[in-house]
Short mmCIF file of C-alpha atoms in Angstrom, two decimals:
data_model
loop_
_atom_site.label_atom_id
_atom_site.label_comp_id
_atom_site.label_asym_id
_atom_site.label_seq_id
_atom_site.Cartn_x
_atom_site.Cartn_y
_atom_site.Cartn_z
CA MET T 1 0.00 0.00 0.00
CA THR T 2 1.33 3.42 -0.90
CA THR T 3 1.86 6.15 1.61
CA SER T 4 -0.43 9.16 1.54
CA THR T 5 0.07 11.35 -1.53
CA ASP T 6 -1.47 14.80 -1.80
CA HIS T 7 -1.08 15.13 -5.54
CA VAL T 8 -0.40 12.80 -8.47
CA ARG T 9 -0.18 13.22 -12.20
CA VAL T 10 -2.81 10.54 -12.84
CA ALA T 11 -5.39 8.97 -10.52
CA ILE T 12 -6.72 5.61 -11.73
CA VAL T 13 -10.00 4.32 -10.30
CA GLY T 14 -10.51 0.55 -10.09
CA THR T 15 -8.38 -2.60 -10.27
CA GLY T 16 -10.11 -4.77 -12.84
CA PHE T 17 -8.59 -5.35 -16.25
CA ALA T 18 -9.04 -1.67 -17.14
CA GLY T 19 -7.51 -0.14 -14.02
CA LEU T 20 -4.66 -2.62 -13.79
CA GLY T 21 -3.94 -2.27 -17.50
CA ALA T 22 -3.80 1.52 -17.12
CA ALA T 23 -1.38 1.26 -14.21
CA MET T 24 0.90 -1.05 -16.19
CA ALA T 25 0.80 1.18 -19.26
CA LEU T 26 1.57 4.34 -17.27
CA GLU T 27 4.35 2.60 -15.33
CA GLN T 28 5.98 1.62 -18.61
CA ALA T 29 5.57 5.18 -19.90
CA GLY T 30 7.12 6.62 -16.74
CA VAL T 31 4.01 8.56 -15.71
CA ASP T 32 3.40 9.27 -12.01
CA HIS T 33 0.12 7.68 -10.89
CA VAL T 34 -1.85 6.13 -8.07
CA VAL T 35 -4.56 3.45 -8.22
CA LEU T 36 -7.64 3.92 -6.03
CA GLU T 37 -9.59 0.77 -5.16
CA ARG T 38 -12.66 0.71 -2.92
CA ALA T 39 -12.26 -2.95 -1.92
CA ALA T 40 -9.53 -4.65 0.09
CA ASP T 41 -8.27 -6.63 -2.88
CA LEU T 42 -7.83 -6.18 -6.62
CA GLY T 43 -9.71 -7.88 -9.42
CA GLY T 44 -12.87 -5.91 -10.19
CA THR T 45 -15.72 -8.08 -11.40
CA TRP T 46 -13.53 -11.20 -11.12
CA ARG T 47 -13.01 -10.47 -7.43
CA ASP T 48 -16.68 -9.78 -6.76
CA ASN T 49 -18.30 -12.57 -8.76
CA THR T 50 -17.50 -15.79 -6.93
CA TYR T 51 -20.81 -17.58 -7.42
CA PRO T 52 -20.70 -21.33 -8.04
CA GLY T 53 -19.78 -22.16 -11.63
CA CYS T 54 -18.53 -18.67 -12.48
CA ARG T 55 -16.36 -18.63 -15.59
CA CYS T 56 -15.65 -16.41 -18.60
CA ASP T 57 -17.62 -16.94 -21.80
CA VAL T 58 -14.74 -15.54 -23.88
CA PRO T 59 -11.98 -17.98 -24.89
CA SER T 60 -9.06 -17.97 -22.44
CA HIS T 61 -6.39 -17.15 -25.02
CA LEU T 62 -8.13 -13.85 -25.74
CA TYR T 63 -8.88 -13.05 -22.12
CA SER T 64 -5.50 -11.73 -21.05
CA PHE T 65 -3.32 -8.74 -21.77
CA SER T 66 -1.50 -9.15 -25.08
CA PHE T 67 1.70 -8.01 -23.35
CA ALA T 68 1.26 -10.55 -20.54
CA PRO T 69 0.07 -13.86 -22.03
CA ASN T 70 -0.85 -16.66 -19.66
CA PRO T 71 0.40 -20.12 -20.71
CA GLU T 72 -1.11 -21.67 -17.58
CA TRP T 73 -4.81 -21.59 -18.48
CA THR T 74 -6.18 -25.06 -17.72
CA GLU T 75 -9.36 -24.74 -19.78
CA THR T 76 -10.28 -23.08 -23.06
CA TYR T 77 -12.88 -21.01 -21.14
CA SER T 78 -11.34 -20.03 -17.83
CA PRO T 79 -13.03 -20.33 -14.44
CA GLN T 80 -13.16 -17.28 -12.19
CA PRO T 81 -10.41 -18.36 -9.74
CA GLU T 82 -7.88 -18.68 -12.56
CA ILE T 83 -8.71 -15.26 -13.99
CA LEU T 84 -8.39 -13.63 -10.57
CA ALA T 85 -5.10 -15.45 -9.96
CA TYR T 86 -3.83 -14.20 -13.34
CA LEU T 87 -4.70 -10.60 -12.48
CA ARG T 88 -3.03 -10.83 -9.07
CA ARG T 89 0.11 -12.44 -10.48
CA THR T 90 0.42 -9.94 -13.31
CA ALA T 91 -0.14 -6.98 -10.97
CA GLU T 92 2.51 -8.25 -8.57
CA GLN T 93 5.04 -8.91 -11.32
CA ARG T 94 4.60 -5.42 -12.76
CA GLY T 95 4.69 -3.48 -9.50
CA VAL T 96 1.07 -2.30 -9.49
CA LEU T 97 0.45 -3.08 -5.82
CA GLU T 98 3.08 -0.58 -4.67
CA ARG T 99 1.02 2.21 -6.23
CA THR T 100 -2.42 0.99 -5.12
CA ARG T 101 -4.48 2.30 -2.23
CA PHE T 102 -7.04 -0.23 -1.12
CA GLY T 103 -10.12 0.84 0.82
CA ALA T 104 -10.12 4.11 -1.13
CA GLU T 105 -13.59 4.45 -2.60
CA VAL T 106 -14.00 7.57 -4.72
CA ARG T 107 -17.03 9.31 -3.25
CA SER T 108 -16.79 12.33 -5.53
CA ALA T 109 -14.49 13.89 -8.11
CA ALA T 110 -14.79 17.48 -9.27
CA TRP T 111 -12.93 19.55 -11.86
CA ASP T 112 -11.36 22.58 -10.21
CA GLY T 113 -9.41 24.04 -13.09
CA ASN T 114 -6.78 25.60 -10.83
CA ALA T 115 -3.32 24.28 -9.97
CA SER T 116 -4.71 20.83 -9.14
CA PRO T 117 -7.51 20.37 -11.68
CA TRP T 118 -9.21 17.24 -10.28
CA ARG T 119 -10.14 17.04 -6.61
CA LEU T 120 -11.16 13.59 -5.42
CA ASP T 121 -12.78 12.79 -2.11
CA THR T 122 -12.06 9.18 -1.18
CA SER T 123 -12.81 7.08 1.87
CA ALA T 124 -9.04 7.02 2.50
CA GLY T 125 -8.55 10.78 2.25
CA ALA T 126 -8.43 13.56 -0.33
CA VAL T 127 -6.42 13.23 -3.54
CA THR T 128 -5.72 15.78 -6.25
CA ALA T 129 -4.70 14.80 -9.76
CA ASP T 130 -4.03 16.39 -13.12
CA VAL T 131 -5.75 13.51 -14.92
CA VAL T 132 -8.39 10.98 -13.85
CA VAL T 133 -8.70 7.57 -15.50
CA LEU T 134 -11.97 5.85 -14.71
CA GLY T 135 -11.41 2.09 -14.84
CA ASN T 136 -14.26 0.88 -12.65
CA GLY T 137 -15.88 -0.96 -15.57
CA PRO T 138 -19.51 -1.50 -16.61
CA LEU T 139 -20.09 -4.59 -14.43
CA ALA T 140 -19.31 -3.02 -11.06
CA GLU T 141 -22.73 -2.04 -9.70
CA PRO T 142 -25.23 -4.93 -9.27
CA ALA T 143 -28.81 -4.18 -10.32
CA ILE T 144 -31.64 -5.41 -8.11
CA PRO T 145 -35.18 -4.92 -9.44
CA ASP T 146 -37.57 -2.67 -7.53
CA LEU T 147 -40.07 -5.31 -6.44
CA PRO T 148 -42.97 -4.23 -4.20
CA GLY T 149 -42.62 -5.76 -0.76
CA LEU T 150 -39.03 -6.91 -1.17
CA GLU T 151 -38.05 -5.13 2.04
CA THR T 152 -40.60 -7.21 3.97
CA PHE T 153 -39.09 -10.57 2.99
CA THR T 154 -37.93 -12.40 6.12
CA GLY T 155 -35.64 -14.86 4.38
CA THR T 156 -32.23 -14.31 2.82
CA THR T 157 -31.62 -12.27 -0.34
CA PHE T 158 -28.46 -11.61 -2.30
CA HIS T 159 -27.24 -10.80 -5.80
CA SER T 160 -25.06 -13.25 -7.68
CA ALA T 161 -22.27 -10.66 -7.62
CA GLY T 162 -22.35 -10.73 -3.81
CA TRP T 163 -22.74 -14.45 -3.29
CA ARG T 164 -23.36 -15.45 0.35
CA HIS T 165 -20.92 -18.33 0.75
CA ASP T 166 -21.73 -18.34 4.46
CA HIS T 167 -25.35 -19.19 3.69
CA ASP T 168 -26.00 -22.90 3.18
CA LEU T 169 -28.64 -23.51 0.50
CA THR T 170 -28.88 -27.23 1.26
CA GLY T 171 -32.51 -28.25 1.67
CA GLU T 172 -33.84 -24.72 1.13
CA ARG T 173 -36.62 -23.45 -1.08
CA VAL T 174 -34.79 -21.07 -3.40
CA ALA T 175 -36.09 -18.48 -5.87
CA VAL T 176 -33.77 -17.39 -8.67
CA ILE T 177 -34.82 -14.21 -10.46
CA GLY T 178 -33.25 -13.80 -13.88
CA THR T 179 -31.98 -16.13 -16.60
CA GLY T 180 -28.94 -14.26 -17.86
CA ALA T 181 -25.26 -15.16 -18.08
CA SER T 182 -24.78 -15.61 -14.32
CA ALA T 183 -27.90 -17.67 -13.65
CA ILE T 184 -27.07 -19.96 -16.56
CA GLN T 185 -23.87 -20.83 -14.69
CA PHE T 186 -24.96 -21.06 -11.06
CA VAL T 187 -28.37 -22.72 -11.45
CA PRO T 188 -26.87 -26.11 -12.40
CA GLU T 189 -24.49 -25.84 -9.44
CA ILE T 190 -27.10 -25.22 -6.76
CA GLN T 191 -29.95 -27.31 -8.17
CA PRO T 192 -28.76 -30.64 -6.66
CA LYS T 193 -28.47 -29.09 -3.18
CA VAL T 194 -31.77 -27.28 -2.77
CA ALA T 195 -35.15 -28.73 -1.82
CA SER T 196 -36.82 -26.69 -4.56
CA LEU T 197 -35.70 -24.11 -7.08
CA THR T 198 -38.19 -21.69 -8.60
CA LEU T 199 -36.66 -19.99 -11.61
CA PHE T 200 -38.41 -16.75 -12.59
CA GLN T 201 -37.80 -16.14 -16.28
CA ARG T 202 -38.71 -12.84 -17.90
CA THR T 203 -37.11 -13.40 -21.31
CA PRO T 204 -35.55 -16.71 -22.32
CA PRO T 205 -31.96 -16.60 -23.62
CA TRP T 206 -30.54 -18.28 -26.68
CA VAL T 207 -28.30 -21.07 -25.36
CA LEU T 208 -25.60 -22.63 -27.52
CA PRO T 209 -23.45 -25.70 -26.87
CA HIS T 210 -20.40 -24.99 -24.73
CA ARG T 211 -17.17 -26.07 -26.45
CA ASN T 212 -15.03 -25.78 -23.33
CA ARG T 213 -12.30 -28.40 -22.87
CA ARG T 214 -9.25 -29.00 -20.73
CA ILE T 215 -5.97 -27.59 -22.06
CA THR T 216 -3.48 -30.42 -21.86
CA ARG T 217 -0.19 -30.27 -19.98
CA TRP T 218 1.56 -30.74 -23.33
CA GLU T 219 -0.14 -27.62 -24.72
CA ARG T 220 0.76 -25.58 -21.65
CA ALA T 221 4.39 -26.71 -21.85
CA LEU T 222 4.43 -25.71 -25.52
CA TYR T 223 3.09 -22.23 -24.72
CA ARG T 224 5.66 -21.75 -21.96
CA ARG T 225 8.55 -22.78 -24.19
CA PHE T 226 7.31 -21.13 -27.38
CA PRO T 227 5.20 -18.04 -26.58
CA ARG T 228 4.73 -17.43 -30.29
CA ALA T 229 2.63 -20.58 -30.46
CA GLN T 230 0.14 -19.12 -28.01
CA ARG T 231 0.12 -15.79 -29.82
CA PHE T 232 -0.68 -17.67 -33.02
CA VAL T 233 -3.63 -19.45 -31.35
CA ARG T 234 -4.79 -16.12 -29.91
CA ALA T 235 -4.75 -14.59 -33.39
CA LEU T 236 -6.74 -17.48 -34.83
CA VAL T 237 -9.38 -17.13 -32.11
CA TYR T 238 -9.50 -13.35 -32.54
CA TRP T 239 -10.04 -13.41 -36.30
CA SER T 240 -12.62 -16.18 -36.12
CA ARG T 241 -14.59 -13.96 -33.74
CA GLU T 242 -14.29 -10.98 -36.05
CA LEU T 243 -15.71 -13.07 -38.89
CA PHE T 244 -18.63 -14.12 -36.69
CA VAL T 245 -19.56 -10.58 -35.68
CA SER T 246 -20.32 -9.62 -39.29
CA GLY T 247 -23.70 -11.33 -38.93
CA LEU T 248 -24.49 -9.43 -35.74
CA LEU T 249 -23.54 -6.11 -37.27
CA LYS T 250 -25.95 -6.52 -40.18
CA ASN T 251 -28.63 -8.73 -38.60
CA ALA T 252 -27.68 -10.96 -41.50
CA LYS T 253 -29.13 -14.18 -42.85
CA SER T 254 -26.09 -16.00 -41.45
CA LEU T 255 -27.70 -15.73 -38.00
CA GLU T 256 -30.20 -18.33 -39.16
CA ARG T 257 -27.42 -20.90 -38.84
CA VAL T 258 -26.83 -19.80 -35.25
CA GLU T 259 -30.56 -20.09 -34.55
CA ALA T 260 -30.66 -23.56 -36.11
CA LEU T 261 -27.76 -24.66 -33.91
CA ALA T 262 -29.48 -23.30 -30.80
CA HIS T 263 -32.77 -25.02 -31.73
CA LYS T 264 -30.97 -28.30 -32.28
CA HIS T 265 -29.23 -27.98 -28.92
CA LEU T 266 -32.57 -27.25 -27.25
CA GLU T 267 -34.40 -30.11 -28.94
CA ARG T 268 -31.65 -32.54 -28.00
CA GLN T 269 -31.64 -31.46 -24.35
CA VAL T 270 -35.35 -30.73 -23.72
CA PRO T 271 -37.68 -33.50 -24.94
CA ASP T 272 -40.79 -31.93 -23.34
CA PRO T 273 -42.34 -29.73 -26.07
CA ALA T 274 -44.26 -27.60 -23.56
CA LEU T 275 -41.16 -26.67 -21.58
CA ARG T 276 -39.15 -26.24 -24.76
CA ALA T 277 -41.71 -23.72 -26.03
CA ARG T 278 -41.52 -21.73 -22.78
CA ILE T 279 -37.74 -21.39 -22.91
CA THR T 280 -37.45 -20.73 -26.66
CA PRO T 281 -36.76 -17.05 -27.46
CA ASP T 282 -38.93 -15.15 -29.95
CA TYR T 283 -36.16 -12.77 -31.04
CA ARG T 284 -33.09 -13.02 -33.24
CA PRO T 285 -29.97 -14.71 -31.81
CA GLY T 286 -27.50 -12.09 -30.65
CA CYS T 287 -30.13 -9.46 -29.83
CA LYS T 288 -29.39 -10.38 -26.22
CA ARG T 289 -26.10 -11.97 -25.24
CA LEU T 290 -25.64 -15.49 -26.60
CA LEU T 291 -25.08 -17.88 -23.72
CA LEU T 292 -23.04 -21.07 -23.60
CA SER T 293 -24.06 -24.07 -21.51
CA ASN T 294 -24.38 -27.85 -21.65
CA ASP T 295 -25.90 -28.29 -18.19
CA TYR T 296 -28.44 -25.47 -17.79
CA CYS T 297 -31.29 -27.16 -19.68
CA PRO T 298 -30.76 -30.53 -17.98
CA ALA T 299 -30.79 -28.78 -14.59
CA ILE T 300 -34.10 -26.96 -15.08
CA GLN T 301 -35.82 -30.25 -16.01
CA GLN T 302 -35.10 -31.85 -12.65
CA PRO T 303 -38.11 -32.67 -10.42
CA ASN T 304 -37.21 -29.98 -7.86
CA VAL T 305 -37.16 -27.13 -10.44
CA ASP T 306 -40.10 -25.02 -11.59
CA VAL T 307 -39.68 -22.51 -14.43
CA VAL T 308 -42.12 -19.62 -13.97
CA THR T 309 -42.78 -17.18 -16.80
CA GLU T 310 -45.54 -15.17 -15.10
CA LYS T 311 -44.56 -11.63 -14.12
CA ILE T 312 -43.60 -11.03 -10.48
CA ILE T 313 -45.98 -8.51 -8.92
CA GLU T 314 -44.82 -8.53 -5.29
CA VAL T 315 -42.71 -10.16 -2.62
CA THR T 316 -44.29 -11.14 0.68
CA PRO T 317 -42.53 -11.91 3.97
CA THR T 318 -42.38 -15.57 2.98
CA GLY T 319 -42.64 -15.80 -0.80
CA VAL T 320 -43.03 -14.40 -4.29
CA VAL T 321 -46.39 -13.60 -5.90
CA THR T 322 -46.86 -13.65 -9.68
CA ALA T 323 -49.50 -12.12 -11.95
CA ASP T 324 -51.57 -15.31 -11.93
CA GLY T 325 -52.15 -14.81 -8.19
CA VAL T 326 -49.97 -17.72 -7.09
CA GLU T 327 -47.66 -17.21 -4.13
CA ARG T 328 -44.62 -19.47 -4.04
CA GLN T 329 -43.09 -19.94 -0.61
CA VAL T 330 -39.29 -19.56 -0.55
CA ASP T 331 -36.49 -19.29 1.99
CA THR T 332 -33.91 -17.50 -0.15
CA ILE T 333 -34.08 -15.17 -3.16
CA ILE T 334 -31.06 -14.96 -5.45
CA PHE T 335 -30.92 -12.16 -8.01
CA GLY T 336 -29.24 -12.95 -11.31
CA THR T 337 -30.36 -9.61 -12.68
CA GLY T 338 -27.16 -8.11 -14.03
CA PHE T 339 -25.65 -4.69 -13.49
CA HIS T 340 -26.22 -0.96 -13.87
CA VAL T 341 -24.57 -0.53 -17.27
CA THR T 342 -26.36 2.27 -19.11
CA ASP T 343 -27.11 4.00 -15.79
CA ASN T 344 -23.88 3.41 -13.86
CA PRO T 345 -24.08 5.29 -10.52
CA VAL T 346 -20.46 6.45 -10.80
CA ALA T 347 -21.64 9.10 -13.28
CA GLU T 348 -23.39 10.84 -10.38
CA ARG T 349 -20.07 11.33 -8.57
CA LEU T 350 -18.20 13.22 -11.30
CA ARG T 351 -18.61 16.98 -11.80
CA GLY T 352 -17.21 18.82 -14.81
CA VAL T 353 -16.34 22.41 -15.68
CA ASP T 354 -19.94 23.62 -15.34
CA GLY T 355 -20.50 21.95 -11.96
CA ARG T 356 -22.96 19.45 -13.38
CA THR T 357 -22.49 15.74 -12.93
CA LEU T 358 -21.73 13.36 -15.74
CA ALA T 359 -25.13 11.79 -15.10
CA GLU T 360 -26.80 15.16 -15.69
CA HIS T 361 -24.95 15.58 -18.98
CA TRP T 362 -25.95 12.08 -20.03
CA GLU T 363 -29.61 12.76 -19.26
CA GLU T 364 -29.57 14.84 -22.45
CA THR T 365 -27.48 12.62 -24.71
CA GLY T 366 -27.57 9.18 -23.17
CA ALA T 367 -24.37 7.56 -21.92
CA GLN T 368 -22.08 8.57 -24.79
CA ALA T 369 -18.34 9.18 -25.00
CA TYR T 370 -16.03 9.88 -27.91
CA LEU T 371 -14.16 6.65 -28.68
CA GLY T 372 -15.80 5.42 -25.49
CA THR T 373 -13.19 7.52 -23.71
CA THR T 374 -13.79 11.28 -23.42
CA VAL T 375 -16.72 13.66 -22.89
CA PRO T 376 -17.07 17.46 -23.40
CA ALA T 377 -17.03 19.56 -20.21
CA PHE T 378 -14.87 16.94 -18.46
CA PRO T 379 -11.25 17.86 -19.25
CA ASN T 380 -8.49 15.36 -18.46
CA LEU T 381 -11.02 12.60 -17.79
CA PHE T 382 -10.55 9.30 -19.58
CA LEU T 383 -13.09 6.51 -19.36
CA LEU T 384 -11.95 2.92 -19.88
CA ALA T 385 -14.50 0.34 -21.04
CA GLY T 386 -16.79 3.34 -21.39
CA PRO T 387 -19.96 3.76 -23.49
CA ASN T 388 -20.06 1.76 -26.73
CA THR T 389 -16.87 -0.18 -26.00
CA GLY T 390 -18.68 -3.32 -24.90
CA ILE T 391 -18.60 -6.24 -27.30
CA GLY T 392 -20.95 -9.14 -27.99
CA HIS T 393 -18.48 -11.47 -29.65
CA THR T 394 -14.92 -11.13 -28.39
CA SER T 395 -12.75 -9.97 -25.50
CA LEU T 396 -13.23 -6.59 -23.86
CA VAL T 397 -9.49 -6.62 -23.17
CA VAL T 398 -8.93 -5.88 -26.86
CA MET T 399 -10.92 -2.67 -26.50
CA ILE T 400 -9.26 -1.71 -23.22
CA GLU T 401 -5.77 -2.08 -24.66
CA ALA T 402 -6.75 0.12 -27.60
CA GLN T 403 -7.94 2.81 -25.18
CA LEU T 404 -4.70 2.52 -23.21
CA ALA T 405 -2.70 3.31 -26.35
CA TYR T 406 -4.91 6.39 -26.83
CA LEU T 407 -4.47 7.45 -23.19
CA VAL T 408 -0.69 7.15 -23.21
CA ASP T 409 -0.45 9.09 -26.45
CA ALA T 410 -2.74 11.77 -25.03
CA LEU T 411 -0.46 12.22 -22.03
CA ARG T 412 2.59 12.34 -24.32
CA THR T 413 0.88 14.97 -26.49
CA MET T 414 0.02 17.08 -23.44
CA GLU T 415 3.62 16.90 -22.25
CA GLU T 416 5.09 17.89 -25.61
CA ALA T 417 2.58 20.72 -26.11
CA GLY T 418 2.95 22.03 -22.57
CA ALA T 419 -0.81 21.57 -22.13
CA ARG T 420 -2.28 21.38 -18.66
CA SER T 421 -5.65 20.16 -19.94
CA VAL T 422 -7.39 18.65 -22.96
CA GLU T 423 -11.15 18.90 -23.44
CA LEU T 424 -13.16 17.24 -26.19
CA SER T 425 -14.82 19.53 -28.71
CA PRO T 426 -18.65 19.39 -28.52
CA SER T 427 -18.90 19.25 -32.31
CA VAL T 428 -16.66 16.17 -32.41
CA PHE T 429 -18.80 14.58 -29.70
CA ARG T 430 -22.01 15.24 -31.64
CA ALA T 431 -20.58 13.85 -34.86
CA TRP T 432 -19.36 10.77 -33.03
CA THR T 433 -22.68 10.00 -31.34
CA SER T 434 -24.49 10.40 -34.66
CA GLU T 435 -22.05 8.00 -36.32
CA ILE T 436 -22.36 5.40 -33.55
CA GLN T 437 -26.15 5.44 -33.46
CA ARG T 438 -26.33 5.28 -37.26
CA LYS T 439 -24.12 2.18 -37.26
CA ALA T 440 -25.94 0.66 -34.29
CA SER T 441 -29.32 1.07 -35.98
CA ARG T 442 -28.42 -1.67 -38.47
CA THR T 443 -27.22 -4.24 -35.93
CA VAL T 444 -29.10 -7.17 -34.45
CA TRP T 445 -28.79 -5.50 -31.05
CA ASN T 446 -31.14 -2.75 -32.24
CA THR T 447 -33.28 -4.64 -34.76
CA GLY T 448 -33.43 -8.17 -33.34
CA GLY T 449 -36.78 -7.76 -31.58
CA CYS T 450 -35.76 -7.81 -27.92
CA ALA T 451 -35.20 -5.47 -25.00
CA SER T 452 -31.74 -5.73 -23.49
CA TRP T 453 -29.32 -3.88 -21.24
CA TYR T 454 -27.50 -2.85 -24.42
CA LEU T 455 -30.16 -0.18 -24.98
CA ASP T 456 -31.02 2.79 -22.76
CA ARG T 457 -34.49 4.15 -21.96
CA GLU T 458 -34.62 5.94 -25.32
CA GLY T 459 -33.68 2.83 -27.27
CA ARG T 460 -30.13 4.00 -27.96
CA ASN T 461 -27.35 1.45 -28.00
CA THR T 462 -24.97 2.96 -25.46
CA ALA T 463 -23.21 -0.26 -24.49
CA LEU T 464 -21.81 -2.09 -27.53
CA TRP T 465 -19.31 -1.19 -30.22
CA PRO T 466 -21.27 -1.51 -33.48
CA ASP T 467 -18.34 -2.46 -35.69
CA HIS T 468 -15.32 -4.74 -35.91
CA THR T 469 -12.85 -4.29 -33.06
CA PHE T 470 -9.87 -3.85 -35.40
CA ARG T 471 -11.49 -0.63 -36.61
CA PHE T 472 -11.64 0.63 -33.02
CA VAL T 473 -7.99 -0.31 -32.53
CA ARG T 474 -7.09 1.64 -35.67
CA ARG T 475 -9.03 4.75 -34.58
CA THR T 476 -7.42 4.85 -31.13
CA ARG T 477 -3.84 4.17 -32.20
CA HIS T 478 -2.95 7.86 -31.92
CA PHE T 479 -4.41 10.72 -29.91
CA ASP T 480 -6.16 13.12 -32.30
CA ALA T 481 -5.32 16.44 -30.68
CA GLY T 482 -7.34 18.31 -33.31
CA SER T 483 -10.53 16.97 -31.73
CA TYR T 484 -9.71 18.71 -28.44
CA VAL T 485 -9.16 22.14 -26.96
CA LEU T 486 -5.70 22.21 -25.40
CA VAL T 487 -5.06 24.70 -22.60
CA ARG T 488 -1.42 25.55 -21.89
CA ALA T 489 0.01 26.22 -18.46
CA ASP T 490 -0.17 29.99 -19.16
CA GLY T 491 -3.87 29.74 -19.96
CA ARG T 492 -3.56 30.02 -23.73
CA ARG T 493 -5.89 27.76 -25.72
CA ARG T 494 -5.40 26.00 -29.00
#
């Protein structure tokens, strides 16, 4: 843990892939920085999500920093403990921990514009910084639905991102609300233990066969001895994913093959036509995240599982009531209801040059950021994994590394120009948001016939990058100073 520092060149918030990657990039560039982490350990979403069965649905070879490959993955889709161990090991090897303050939640950050432009109030004391890098990520704030009566429930409740390992589910009557990526993984794990499992499904997901397999000791030895071999495999996986996304970007006919595969998987695993009809989506594959599982459908067909598609209207002290008037008695409610993505609460803690919060700015435009990274009225603020950098087909680490190249070049440009601040031009921001929404309007995420967390209240896609990732990498390779107002130390603008 670092000693108290009054002022730093760059303050980085968060220690997931984005925050740790930023710290490593700035360390290599020789830039003074500190990392602020609200928890007592690093890891971001891979620290917080420890529910049974948790693993990544992106191939392991893509889910690491390109500059720090991991030859020790034991499976082609890595379980959560291995990802967290990788992040810890990489952070230790690259000296990140020495610059990290744990237990330092950023409660507010405001642009001052004077000698120390950003003033941050943290739970570990005040910090000032020339530049703030927000690396908290989009999957940091669990979302729990506002259900009438939930506060009266006398049993146990928790979100999958805050799994209660001290609470034994054995023999309990358990309600699971949500059928997204997390529930798909933990439902098969807890089903054999519980007396009954009531699964409340709002919208069924498309589920594809999971191709996960063990990576042999011979393969791992090969990757250790010949790192180029692993880089070659990584490249093959990357480009295969880029070919696949073409169908999602155009809502193309090729998605019919994906739908046929999902139907075949469902028919093979669910012989009961009535149940199969209830869990078959009525929208295009890819409109919501495609999920991978070989054991979810078998689990929900067990005698102690009931799949409920009626809308929940209230929670009582002892159960859950649905629109058909039936109350189901339960002991524990588990929420697999995702995260605040398009309405991340961190936006309420940041104040720009006009004193308004980022959330207030985004009330007008939706959660938008140029290159997913910068916003007008918020000088020297860089968002990592920001709006429209999410991906539905490949690794978010690809996008984060592209943003890191942009960040480092921005800091270099500021140094060479003697600029104390850079602020995005509003006209560039407007042109960017128009371009993104125009591209998004053609994708399956906008036209596939579903409602998802990819879209905000106005139907704008503010989450996903509506193009190939190599195009994002190309656009962020260099900092485009002409898109910004640069203010020199003497106050002159250019």
